[in-house]
Amino acid sequence: MEKQIVELVKSSPVRGLKTKDIAKRLQINSDKDYSLLKETLHTLFSSGKLNRKGKRYTLLHDKNQIAGRLEVTRYGYGFVIPKLEGLEDIYISERNLGTAFHGDEVMVELFARNRKRRPEGAIVEVTQRKKDEFVGTLHKSKRFNFVVLDEKFIHRDIFVSSDKLNGADTGSKVVVKLTEWTSPASNPIGEIVEVLGSVGDNKAEMLAIAKSFNLRTKFPKSIELEASAFSKKDIEQEIPNRLDLRDKTIITIDPEDAKDFDDALSIEAIDDKTFLVGVHIADVSFFVKENSELDKEAMLRGTSVYLVNQVIPMLPEELSNNWCSLVPGEDRLCFSVLITMTDKAEVKSFEVKKTVINNKRRFTYDEAQEIIETQKGDCVKEILQLNELAKLLLKKRIRSGGIDFITDEIKFKMSEKGQPLEIIKKVRLQSHRLIEDFMLLANKLVAQKGKFYLDKKSFPFVYRVHDVPDEVKIKELADFVKTLGYKLNVTGGVKSKSLQKLIEQVRTKPEEVLVNEVMIRSMAKAEYSDQNIGHYGLAFRDYSHFTSPIRRYPDLIAHRLLFIYESGSKLKDVQKYKKKLPAICKQNSASERLAMEAERESIKKKQIEYIKNHLGKEYDGIISGVQSFGLFVELNEILVEGLIHIKNLPSDIYFYDEKKYTLFGRLEKTSFRLGDKVRVKVIDINEDRNEIDFELVD
């Protein structure tokens, strides 16, 4: 069909053809064939073989013109990633961006090529906008009004006429819709479609972040009604179909402020050297049926998003905080992994069962930690037994090659109005490890079940995969640590065990943070896939996500598939899942990345709010990034990151060595390397751009 379509489009070189015109000429009448035509046209456009202007498809006429997607840097210039595979990215200077924004589909006209330089060009057409609504702050004057956009990759303000302000005033956080931008010589024109609140207001700022990432902040009324239709009776009627574990001592351990409890643990001795450990996970699939409105909404969201002081849940609160949540003293439906294991933490056997439980005690991490340390308190025997097994599980994982990265996280102490009063570095407790290692084990065993059905019956499953590191990046890591006196053998690829050994070698050394940071940057990103390639970082051949179905859609899919296979019911759905699982995995990997970006943005926003009250203050920090234009520094105790621009460094002629992560001063022979300790002063902030400026303190 592709060849036929291209030939047809050739016949209308000037105006091009609409989808319905092509369908008519190809004599397509059925809905199925029309859907196939639309898919094929999308493929031809996505691959760069056809151009699209509005609803019309045309050929690419000029060999010097290339179709691609624009990615703008925070410094104004950008790159176009060509749709045709095998072509280099094209550099676009700020003055040659035309009327394109970050993420737009564009046409680029190439300049004459200089062999020693990368391809460069100018954007001549925007073929498709990534979006036309943006979040920003309104500024008004007597002569004109404009919105400074929050997105750091967009460097143009959008101008708004006074009759299009929609009641917004100076300092309002707004959503502005782009309505006109015909020439880069003129300003983008827009209209305000929503007023979110005032700058600095916590609710408005968090809503602004959610809007800028296109997060779904409200549930449609139909979804809320569907969620509120459940009652205690639904659970009572289901109990006879389940393994009844309500008389067992089952506990939860969660953060103090947690509202949704989706995992619980139990342990009982079978004999002196054998235990039955239960990992009990909320059975969300009982409430969220496939293709229901709840299910479709959960798929669109993909994950819960945890902004500072605010959660955007995947499921309505009636489910996430009530019927699906394993709250103490209430009968709740679960999907349980029941593991028979030795006192050496060796798994002898396991089974996955639909169960009903009753949470006997809800612990916070601090409460569980106190019991571990004092060996006193409620459920002390169970917690201590679980803890000993968890420590053995961790040792086994590290011995197998699991990588135990050192990363720091922060939390905020907030005022009643949502203003940050204090930034506190989180402390990693053994109670955190306890929960983490049993969740890892359950996810691993569930993936083994999935692989069993794949091997025996070719049934599909959803895996959490982590590919091996990029060869070039890992070679650069080896070369770099060699300059520090460490050896990393990467011949034929590097084993995760070798990376963990390196982490242990640098532990407590001055270069510990530096080596950890460079190593993390060399890693691939974990993602969801229907292809089981294993998890490199955990050193697991099989791994899935099963333990958080309240907040992650792939876990819900894993529950559904496992139940189909274990029960032998609805096996007719297997072929359907084979077809749609790759797209589900791809979409949920993208949803996860988006959520992480939004979460980071909300943390940065609160850090900016905090640090603006500490202008002029000095802090100790560590160089967290090195670029040709300056140094990024992360402050030790509060993990706030800012930039020392090269103009704020001691006067010198600086040379940036990318491979050594170092900025060298040619005249004074000074050098600044990733991981170096420095003392800095906060000199400026830009709240619109979420940027902090430091200067070096002698």
Tab-separated table of C-alpha atoms in Angstrom, residues 29-466:
chain	number	residue	atom	x	y	z
A	29	ASN	CA	-14.752	1.284	1.489
A	30	SER	CA	-14.462	-0.726	4.724
A	31	ASP	CA	-13.658	0.774	8.135
A	32	LYS	CA	-10.873	-1.788	8.584
A	33	ASP	CA	-9.119	-0.778	5.336
A	34	TYR	CA	-9.615	2.924	6.104
A	35	SER	CA	-7.945	2.437	9.506
A	36	LEU	CA	-5.072	0.630	7.784
A	37	LEU	CA	-4.741	3.545	5.330
A	38	LYS	CA	-4.531	6.065	8.194
A	39	GLU	CA	-1.890	3.940	9.938
A	40	THR	CA	0.140	3.686	6.716
A	41	LEU	CA	-0.049	7.449	6.111
A	42	HIS	CA	1.083	8.068	9.690
A	43	THR	CA	4.021	5.691	9.147
A	44	LEU	CA	5.028	7.447	5.898
A	45	PHE	CA	4.846	10.824	7.636
A	46	SER	CA	6.682	9.625	10.769
A	47	SER	CA	9.463	8.082	8.683
A	48	GLY	CA	9.922	11.282	6.673
A	49	LYS	CA	8.779	9.844	3.333
A	50	LEU	CA	5.782	12.196	3.144
A	51	ASN	CA	5.181	15.708	4.393
A	52	ARG	CA	1.904	16.876	5.935
A	53	LYS	CA	0.425	20.359	5.599
A	54	GLY	CA	-2.782	20.587	7.611
A	55	LYS	CA	-4.866	17.629	6.431
A	56	ARG	CA	-3.008	17.209	3.123
A	57	TYR	CA	-0.070	14.917	2.394
A	58	THR	CA	2.644	15.991	-0.057
A	59	LEU	CA	6.025	14.742	-1.212
A	60	LEU	CA	9.312	16.166	0.028
A	61	HIS	CA	10.545	18.009	-3.051
A	62	ASP	CA	13.888	19.502	-2.072
A	63	LYS	CA	16.813	17.209	-1.258
A	64	ASN	CA	18.188	19.992	0.941
A	65	GLN	CA	15.036	19.872	3.059
A	66	ILE	CA	14.697	17.322	5.849
A	67	ALA	CA	11.722	16.543	8.071
A	68	GLY	CA	12.257	16.023	11.780
A	69	ARG	CA	11.440	16.934	15.366
A	70	LEU	CA	12.918	20.023	17.032
A	71	GLU	CA	14.558	19.759	20.443
A	72	VAL	CA	15.579	23.118	21.922
A	73	THR	CA	18.194	23.377	24.670
A	74	ARG	CA	17.851	25.583	27.731
A	75	TYR	CA	20.437	27.892	26.125
A	76	GLY	CA	18.357	28.852	23.084
A	77	TYR	CA	19.811	26.811	20.237
A	78	GLY	CA	18.391	23.453	19.202
A	79	PHE	CA	18.711	20.301	17.150
A	80	VAL	CA	16.373	18.671	14.674
A	81	ILE	CA	16.235	14.888	14.926
A	82	PRO	CA	15.532	13.675	11.361
A	83	LYS	CA	12.705	11.209	10.788
A	84	LEU	CA	14.782	9.241	8.299
A	85	GLU	CA	17.056	6.821	10.126
A	86	GLY	CA	20.805	7.117	9.681
A	87	LEU	CA	20.890	10.913	9.354
A	88	GLU	CA	22.827	13.079	11.803
A	89	ASP	CA	21.031	15.539	14.072
A	90	ILE	CA	20.956	19.040	12.561
A	91	TYR	CA	22.148	22.030	14.588
A	92	ILE	CA	19.776	25.026	14.583
A	93	SER	CA	21.015	28.336	15.992
A	94	GLU	CA	18.547	30.467	17.953
A	95	ARG	CA	18.163	32.932	15.081
A	96	ASN	CA	17.239	30.074	12.704
A	97	LEU	CA	14.474	28.508	14.808
A	98	GLY	CA	11.826	30.294	12.749
A	99	THR	CA	8.382	30.014	14.319
A	100	ALA	CA	9.039	26.605	15.878
A	101	PHE	CA	8.799	25.628	19.526
A	102	HIS	CA	10.460	22.747	21.339
A	103	GLY	CA	8.922	19.410	20.275
A	104	ASP	CA	7.359	20.660	17.015
A	105	GLU	CA	7.535	18.643	13.775
A	106	VAL	CA	9.439	20.809	11.286
A	107	MET	CA	11.069	21.081	7.873
A	108	VAL	CA	14.724	22.114	7.862
A	109	GLU	CA	16.684	23.586	4.980
A	110	LEU	CA	20.316	22.482	5.180
A	111	PHE	CA	23.221	24.899	4.784
A	112	ALA	CA	26.271	24.055	2.696
A	113	ARG	CA	28.152	21.348	4.617
A	114	ASN	CA	31.521	21.986	6.186
A	115	ARG	CA	33.121	18.542	6.612
A	116	LYS	CA	34.681	19.473	9.934
A	117	ARG	CA	31.403	20.671	11.425
A	118	ARG	CA	28.074	19.050	12.188
A	119	PRO	CA	25.133	19.587	9.793
A	120	GLU	CA	23.448	22.957	10.270
A	121	GLY	CA	20.261	24.421	8.920
A	122	ALA	CA	17.281	26.731	9.333
A	123	ILE	CA	13.672	25.815	10.030
A	124	VAL	CA	11.511	26.822	7.080
A	125	GLU	CA	8.177	25.307	8.118
A	126	VAL	CA	6.345	23.963	11.153
A	127	THR	CA	4.416	20.923	9.892
A	128	GLN	CA	2.825	20.013	13.221
A	129	ARG	CA	2.836	21.674	16.625
A	130	LYS	CA	3.542	19.462	19.621
A	131	LYS	CA	1.023	21.585	21.511
A	132	ASP	CA	-0.577	25.019	21.296
A	133	GLU	CA	-1.293	25.652	24.989
A	134	PHE	CA	1.429	26.688	27.425
A	135	VAL	CA	1.737	27.630	31.087
A	136	GLY	CA	3.385	30.843	32.221
A	137	THR	CA	3.200	34.095	34.167
A	138	LEU	CA	1.379	37.178	32.876
A	139	HIS	CA	3.192	40.527	32.797
A	140	LYS	CA	1.172	43.681	31.985
A	141	SER	CA	2.219	47.165	30.999
A	142	LYS	CA	0.472	50.207	29.539
A	143	ARG	CA	1.527	49.315	25.997
A	144	PHE	CA	1.355	45.524	25.877
A	145	ASN	CA	0.861	42.280	27.808
A	146	PHE	CA	2.929	39.136	27.509
A	147	VAL	CA	3.248	35.700	29.108
A	148	VAL	CA	6.692	34.450	30.146
A	149	LEU	CA	6.473	30.694	29.674
A	150	ASP	CA	7.557	28.280	32.403
A	151	GLU	CA	9.130	25.820	29.978
A	152	LYS	CA	12.893	26.255	30.008
A	153	PHE	CA	13.127	25.016	26.406
A	154	ILE	CA	10.972	27.865	25.051
A	155	HIS	CA	12.682	31.225	24.807
A	156	ARG	CA	9.924	33.401	23.310
A	157	ASP	CA	7.212	35.225	25.235
A	158	ILE	CA	3.628	35.079	23.958
A	159	PHE	CA	1.928	38.461	23.573
A	160	VAL	CA	-1.741	38.851	24.552
A	161	SER	CA	-4.038	41.741	23.627
A	162	SER	CA	-6.009	43.368	26.450
A	163	ASP	CA	-9.321	41.904	25.238
A	164	LYS	CA	-7.915	38.349	25.457
A	165	LEU	CA	-6.760	38.411	29.112
A	166	ASN	CA	-9.759	36.459	30.451
A	167	GLY	CA	-9.600	38.327	33.778
A	168	ALA	CA	-5.904	37.661	34.404
A	169	ASP	CA	-3.713	40.304	36.016
A	170	THR	CA	0.014	40.892	36.463
A	171	GLY	CA	1.493	37.965	38.363
A	172	SER	CA	-1.264	35.550	37.403
A	173	LYS	CA	-0.270	31.982	36.590
A	174	VAL	CA	-2.099	31.254	33.335
A	175	VAL	CA	-2.622	28.852	30.464
A	176	VAL	CA	-2.124	30.706	27.179
A	177	LYS	CA	-3.196	29.370	23.780
A	178	LEU	CA	-1.033	30.223	20.761
A	179	THR	CA	-3.314	31.669	18.066
A	180	GLU	CA	-0.928	33.266	15.576
A	181	TRP	CA	2.757	33.271	14.712
A	182	THR	CA	3.469	33.721	11.046
A	183	SER	CA	6.971	35.184	11.095
A	184	PRO	CA	9.990	34.942	13.428
A	185	ALA	CA	10.316	38.723	13.030
A	186	SER	CA	6.996	39.197	14.843
A	187	ASN	CA	5.916	38.083	18.302
A	188	PRO	CA	3.822	34.973	18.960
A	189	ILE	CA	0.223	36.005	19.674
A	190	GLY	CA	-2.110	34.187	22.034
A	191	GLU	CA	-5.121	34.324	24.301
A	192	ILE	CA	-5.463	33.329	27.942
A	193	VAL	CA	-7.775	30.329	28.273
A	194	GLU	CA	-7.379	29.599	31.998
A	195	VAL	CA	-6.254	31.482	35.097
A	196	LEU	CA	-4.634	29.090	37.591
A	197	GLY	CA	-3.983	31.525	40.453
A	198	SER	CA	-1.212	33.825	41.628
A	199	VAL	CA	2.535	33.290	41.372
A	200	GLY	CA	3.829	31.820	44.625
A	201	ASP	CA	0.502	30.267	45.592
A	202	ASN	CA	1.245	26.579	46.225
A	203	LYS	CA	-1.941	25.247	44.622
A	204	ALA	CA	-1.496	27.435	41.531
A	205	GLU	CA	2.188	26.519	41.129
A	206	MET	CA	1.559	22.759	41.384
A	207	LEU	CA	-1.406	23.024	39.019
A	208	ALA	CA	0.812	24.967	36.605
A	209	ILE	CA	3.367	22.148	36.616
A	210	ALA	CA	0.632	19.566	36.047
A	211	LYS	CA	-0.780	21.602	33.142
A	212	SER	CA	2.632	22.167	31.552
A	213	PHE	CA	3.195	18.390	31.456
A	214	ASN	CA	-0.366	17.737	30.207
A	215	LEU	CA	-1.187	15.691	33.303
A	216	ARG	CA	-4.818	14.775	33.883
A	217	THR	CA	-5.637	16.546	37.162
A	218	LYS	CA	-9.383	15.863	37.375
A	219	PHE	CA	-11.439	12.720	36.938
A	220	PRO	CA	-14.525	12.991	34.721
A	221	LYS	CA	-17.780	12.713	36.661
A	222	SER	CA	-18.559	9.350	35.045
A	223	ILE	CA	-15.289	7.937	36.422
A	224	GLU	CA	-15.997	9.240	39.937
A	225	LEU	CA	-19.485	7.696	39.803
A	226	GLU	CA	-18.091	4.344	38.671
A	227	ALA	CA	-15.562	4.370	41.531
A	228	SER	CA	-18.169	5.355	44.138
A	229	ALA	CA	-20.494	2.504	43.122
A	230	PHE	CA	-18.462	-0.076	45.077
A	231	SER	CA	-19.333	-1.046	48.641
A	232	LYS	CA	-18.381	-3.435	51.430
A	233	LYS	CA	-20.940	-5.851	49.997
A	234	ASP	CA	-18.813	-6.338	46.853
A	235	ILE	CA	-15.934	-7.557	49.012
A	236	GLU	CA	-18.173	-9.760	51.185
A	237	GLN	CA	-19.667	-11.487	48.135
A	238	GLU	CA	-16.188	-12.201	46.722
A	239	ILE	CA	-14.690	-13.692	49.920
A	240	PRO	CA	-15.949	-17.298	49.299
A	241	ASN	CA	-13.955	-17.348	46.026
A	242	ARG	CA	-10.682	-16.551	47.813
A	243	LEU	CA	-8.031	-18.112	50.008
A	244	ASP	CA	-8.976	-16.684	53.411
A	245	LEU	CA	-5.949	-15.269	55.272
A	246	ARG	CA	-7.828	-12.952	57.617
A	247	ASP	CA	-6.651	-14.808	60.715
A	248	LYS	CA	-2.965	-14.356	59.791
A	249	THR	CA	-0.733	-11.645	61.266
A	250	ILE	CA	-0.407	-9.375	58.242
A	251	ILE	CA	1.186	-5.917	58.533
A	252	THR	CA	1.950	-2.869	56.395
A	253	ILE	CA	5.007	-0.587	56.621
A	254	ASP	CA	4.691	2.746	54.811
A	255	PRO	CA	5.640	6.442	55.015
A	256	GLU	CA	3.953	8.383	57.808
A	257	ASP	CA	1.877	10.462	55.380
A	258	ALA	CA	0.851	7.534	53.120
A	259	LYS	CA	-2.847	7.242	52.283
A	260	ASP	CA	-2.824	4.326	49.838
A	261	PHE	CA	-1.448	1.039	51.181
A	262	ASP	CA	-1.012	-1.397	48.303
A	263	ASP	CA	1.411	-3.933	49.842
A	264	ALA	CA	1.483	-5.955	53.058
A	265	LEU	CA	3.701	-8.692	54.515
A	266	SER	CA	3.274	-11.791	56.643
A	267	ILE	CA	5.601	-14.515	57.904
A	268	GLU	CA	5.082	-17.760	59.780
A	269	ALA	CA	7.453	-20.601	60.612
A	270	ILE	CA	6.832	-23.943	58.899
A	271	ASP	CA	9.663	-25.551	60.880
A	272	ASP	CA	12.963	-24.462	62.471
A	273	LYS	CA	14.566	-23.627	59.133
A	274	THR	CA	11.642	-22.853	56.821
A	275	PHE	CA	9.216	-19.933	56.582
A	276	LEU	CA	6.099	-19.101	54.629
A	277	VAL	CA	6.370	-15.439	53.615
A	278	GLY	CA	3.373	-13.655	52.141
A	279	VAL	CA	3.659	-10.580	49.939
A	280	HIS	CA	0.069	-9.367	49.698
A	281	ILE	CA	-0.785	-6.835	46.987
A	282	ALA	CA	-4.079	-4.962	46.621
A	283	ASP	CA	-6.231	-6.651	43.972
A	284	VAL	CA	-7.036	-3.579	41.912
A	285	SER	CA	-8.056	-5.779	38.954
A	286	PHE	CA	-11.174	-6.865	40.881
A	287	PHE	CA	-12.438	-3.265	40.865
A	288	VAL	CA	-10.939	-1.953	37.616
A	289	LYS	CA	-12.258	-4.225	34.887
A	290	GLU	CA	-10.670	-4.260	31.450
A	291	ASN	CA	-12.161	-1.681	29.045
A	292	SER	CA	-14.252	-0.057	31.785
A	293	GLU	CA	-14.199	3.730	31.973
A	294	LEU	CA	-11.974	3.412	35.060
A	295	ASP	CA	-9.560	1.235	33.105
A	296	LYS	CA	-9.386	3.591	30.129
A	297	GLU	CA	-8.684	6.548	32.427
A	298	ALA	CA	-6.003	4.595	34.331
A	299	MET	CA	-4.350	3.674	31.032
A	300	LEU	CA	-4.312	7.324	29.941
A	301	ARG	CA	-2.668	8.355	33.228
A	302	GLY	CA	-0.337	5.363	33.431
A	303	THR	CA	0.931	6.252	36.890
A	304	SER	CA	0.254	8.363	39.946
A	305	VAL	CA	2.332	11.540	40.009
A	306	TYR	CA	3.846	12.691	43.299
A	307	LEU	CA	4.360	16.444	43.197
A	308	VAL	CA	5.553	18.212	46.343
A	309	ASN	CA	2.637	18.328	48.797
A	310	GLN	CA	0.204	16.986	46.186
A	311	VAL	CA	-0.592	13.632	44.565
A	312	ILE	CA	-2.233	13.259	41.159
A	313	PRO	CA	-3.551	9.691	41.517
A	314	MET	CA	-3.961	7.108	38.774
A	315	LEU	CA	-7.239	5.984	40.352
A	316	PRO	CA	-9.978	8.003	42.079
A	317	GLU	CA	-9.499	8.344	45.850
A	318	GLU	CA	-12.557	6.192	46.544
A	319	LEU	CA	-10.496	3.277	45.205
A	320	SER	CA	-6.886	4.289	45.893
A	321	ASN	CA	-7.449	5.392	49.502
A	322	ASN	CA	-10.395	3.167	50.372
A	323	TRP	CA	-11.515	-0.068	48.696
A	324	CYS	CA	-8.115	-0.947	47.220
A	325	SER	CA	-6.074	0.323	50.164
A	326	LEU	CA	-5.012	-2.286	52.739
A	327	VAL	CA	-6.182	-0.205	55.685
A	328	PRO	CA	-5.929	-1.736	59.192
A	329	GLY	CA	-8.872	-3.699	60.546
A	330	GLU	CA	-10.748	-3.995	57.238
A	331	ASP	CA	-11.240	-7.023	54.983
A	332	ARG	CA	-9.443	-6.373	51.716
A	333	LEU	CA	-8.987	-8.345	48.484
A	334	CYS	CA	-5.421	-9.170	47.488
A	335	PHE	CA	-3.294	-10.979	44.952
A	336	SER	CA	-0.713	-12.696	47.166
A	337	VAL	CA	2.680	-14.209	46.407
A	338	LEU	CA	3.133	-16.993	48.979
A	339	ILE	CA	6.799	-17.947	49.229
A	340	THR	CA	8.263	-20.967	50.997
A	341	MET	CA	11.849	-20.025	51.842
A	342	THR	CA	14.667	-21.255	54.047
A	343	ASP	CA	16.302	-19.358	56.875
A	344	LYS	CA	19.092	-18.625	54.335
A	345	ALA	CA	16.550	-16.746	52.153
A	346	GLU	CA	16.559	-19.430	49.467
A	347	VAL	CA	13.216	-19.803	47.691
A	348	LYS	CA	12.063	-23.436	47.726
A	349	SER	CA	8.684	-22.836	46.053
A	350	PHE	CA	6.019	-20.181	45.596
A	351	GLU	CA	2.450	-19.757	44.410
A	352	VAL	CA	0.290	-16.798	43.450
A	353	LYS	CA	-3.212	-16.757	44.904
A	354	LYS	CA	-6.278	-14.526	45.032
A	355	THR	CA	-6.789	-13.896	48.751
A	356	VAL	CA	-8.690	-11.911	51.347
A	357	ILE	CA	-6.683	-10.382	54.221
A	358	ASN	CA	-7.180	-8.156	57.246
A	359	ASN	CA	-4.281	-5.838	58.079
A	360	LYS	CA	-3.513	-6.345	61.776
A	361	ARG	CA	-1.139	-3.372	62.202
A	362	ARG	CA	-0.076	-0.349	60.148
A	363	PHE	CA	3.541	0.679	60.877
A	364	THR	CA	5.418	3.739	59.689
A	365	TYR	CA	9.015	3.234	58.565
A	366	ASP	CA	10.228	4.967	61.738
A	367	GLU	CA	8.120	2.696	63.956
A	368	ALA	CA	9.383	-0.446	62.211
A	369	GLN	CA	12.962	0.854	62.450
A	370	GLU	CA	12.606	1.368	66.201
A	371	ILE	CA	11.438	-2.243	66.586
A	372	ILE	CA	14.430	-3.451	64.534
A	373	GLU	CA	16.821	-1.464	66.723
A	374	THR	CA	15.244	-2.077	70.157
A	375	GLN	CA	13.802	-5.541	69.435
A	376	LYS	CA	10.661	-4.483	71.283
A	377	GLY	CA	7.131	-3.600	70.195
A	378	ASP	CA	4.065	-4.925	68.380
A	379	CYS	CA	4.673	-7.820	65.959
A	380	VAL	CA	8.348	-7.804	67.001
A	381	LYS	CA	8.908	-11.476	66.121
A	382	GLU	CA	7.485	-11.063	62.601
A	383	ILE	CA	9.381	-7.835	61.875
A	384	LEU	CA	12.720	-9.233	63.093
A	385	GLN	CA	12.289	-12.462	61.097
A	386	LEU	CA	11.381	-10.511	57.956
A	387	ASN	CA	14.329	-8.182	58.496
A	388	GLU	CA	16.860	-11.031	58.776
A	389	LEU	CA	15.578	-12.569	55.545
A	390	ALA	CA	15.565	-9.157	53.807
A	391	LYS	CA	19.236	-8.602	54.718
A	392	LEU	CA	20.106	-12.007	53.249
A	393	LEU	CA	18.135	-11.220	50.069
A	394	LEU	CA	20.134	-7.999	49.636
A	395	LYS	CA	23.453	-9.812	50.137
A	396	LYS	CA	22.483	-12.454	47.562
A	397	ARG	CA	21.452	-9.777	45.057
A	398	ILE	CA	24.702	-7.825	45.472
A	399	ARG	CA	26.713	-11.051	45.232
A	400	SER	CA	24.926	-11.847	41.954
A	401	GLY	CA	25.877	-8.476	40.489
A	402	GLY	CA	23.078	-6.172	41.578
A	403	ILE	CA	24.199	-2.535	41.620
A	404	ASP	CA	23.565	-0.593	44.830
A	405	PHE	CA	23.789	3.050	43.758
A	406	ILE	CA	24.111	5.773	46.367
A	407	THR	CA	21.471	8.440	45.765
A	408	ASP	CA	20.120	11.151	48.045
A	409	GLU	CA	16.529	12.394	48.250
A	410	ILE	CA	14.947	15.323	50.054
A	411	LYS	CA	11.650	16.224	51.670
A	412	PHE	CA	10.184	19.591	52.627
A	413	LYS	CA	8.811	20.882	55.897
A	414	MET	CA	5.927	23.062	54.732
A	415	SER	CA	3.846	25.883	56.173
A	416	GLU	CA	0.044	25.661	56.230
A	417	LYS	CA	0.020	27.659	52.984
A	418	GLY	CA	2.408	25.233	51.279
A	419	GLN	CA	5.545	27.370	51.558
A	420	PRO	CA	8.822	25.485	52.162
A	421	LEU	CA	10.205	26.204	55.643
A	422	GLU	CA	12.987	23.638	55.627
A	423	ILE	CA	14.655	21.182	53.245
A	424	ILE	CA	15.567	17.879	54.886
A	425	LYS	CA	17.703	15.115	53.406
A	426	LYS	CA	15.901	11.780	53.681
A	427	VAL	CA	17.562	9.082	55.786
A	428	ARG	CA	17.565	5.579	54.283
A	429	LEU	CA	16.525	3.153	57.028
A	430	GLN	CA	16.808	-0.616	57.285
A	431	SER	CA	12.988	-0.690	57.407
A	432	HIS	CA	13.000	0.813	53.885
A	433	ARG	CA	15.369	-1.961	52.787
A	434	LEU	CA	13.115	-4.597	54.340
A	435	ILE	CA	10.102	-3.587	52.249
A	436	GLU	CA	12.172	-2.941	49.123
A	437	ASP	CA	13.818	-6.367	49.096
A	438	PHE	CA	10.584	-8.296	49.536
A	439	MET	CA	8.910	-6.250	46.804
A	440	LEU	CA	11.877	-6.974	44.515
A	441	LEU	CA	11.552	-10.673	45.307
A	442	ALA	CA	7.804	-10.722	44.574
A	443	ASN	CA	8.310	-8.864	41.286
A	444	LYS	CA	11.067	-11.291	40.322
A	445	LEU	CA	8.976	-14.393	41.096
A	446	VAL	CA	5.952	-13.040	39.234
A	447	ALA	CA	8.175	-12.424	36.195
A	448	GLN	CA	9.375	-16.031	36.440
A	449	LYS	CA	5.725	-17.108	36.289
A	450	GLY	CA	5.244	-14.927	33.241
A	451	LYS	CA	8.312	-16.424	31.576
A	452	PHE	CA	7.077	-19.937	32.379
A	453	TYR	CA	3.865	-19.278	30.435
A	454	LEU	CA	5.855	-17.624	27.653
A	455	ASP	CA	8.183	-20.619	27.295
A	456	LYS	CA	5.457	-23.265	27.603
A	457	LYS	CA	2.561	-21.657	25.763
A	458	SER	CA	3.948	-18.507	24.089
A	459	PHE	CA	1.724	-16.359	26.323
A	460	PRO	CA	2.743	-12.669	26.517
A	461	PHE	CA	3.697	-10.836	29.715
A	462	VAL	CA	4.776	-7.353	30.807
A	463	TYR	CA	8.359	-7.054	32.038
A	464	ARG	CA	10.367	-4.313	33.684
A	465	VAL	CA	13.614	-4.401	31.725
A	466	HIS	CA	16.974	-2.671	31.998
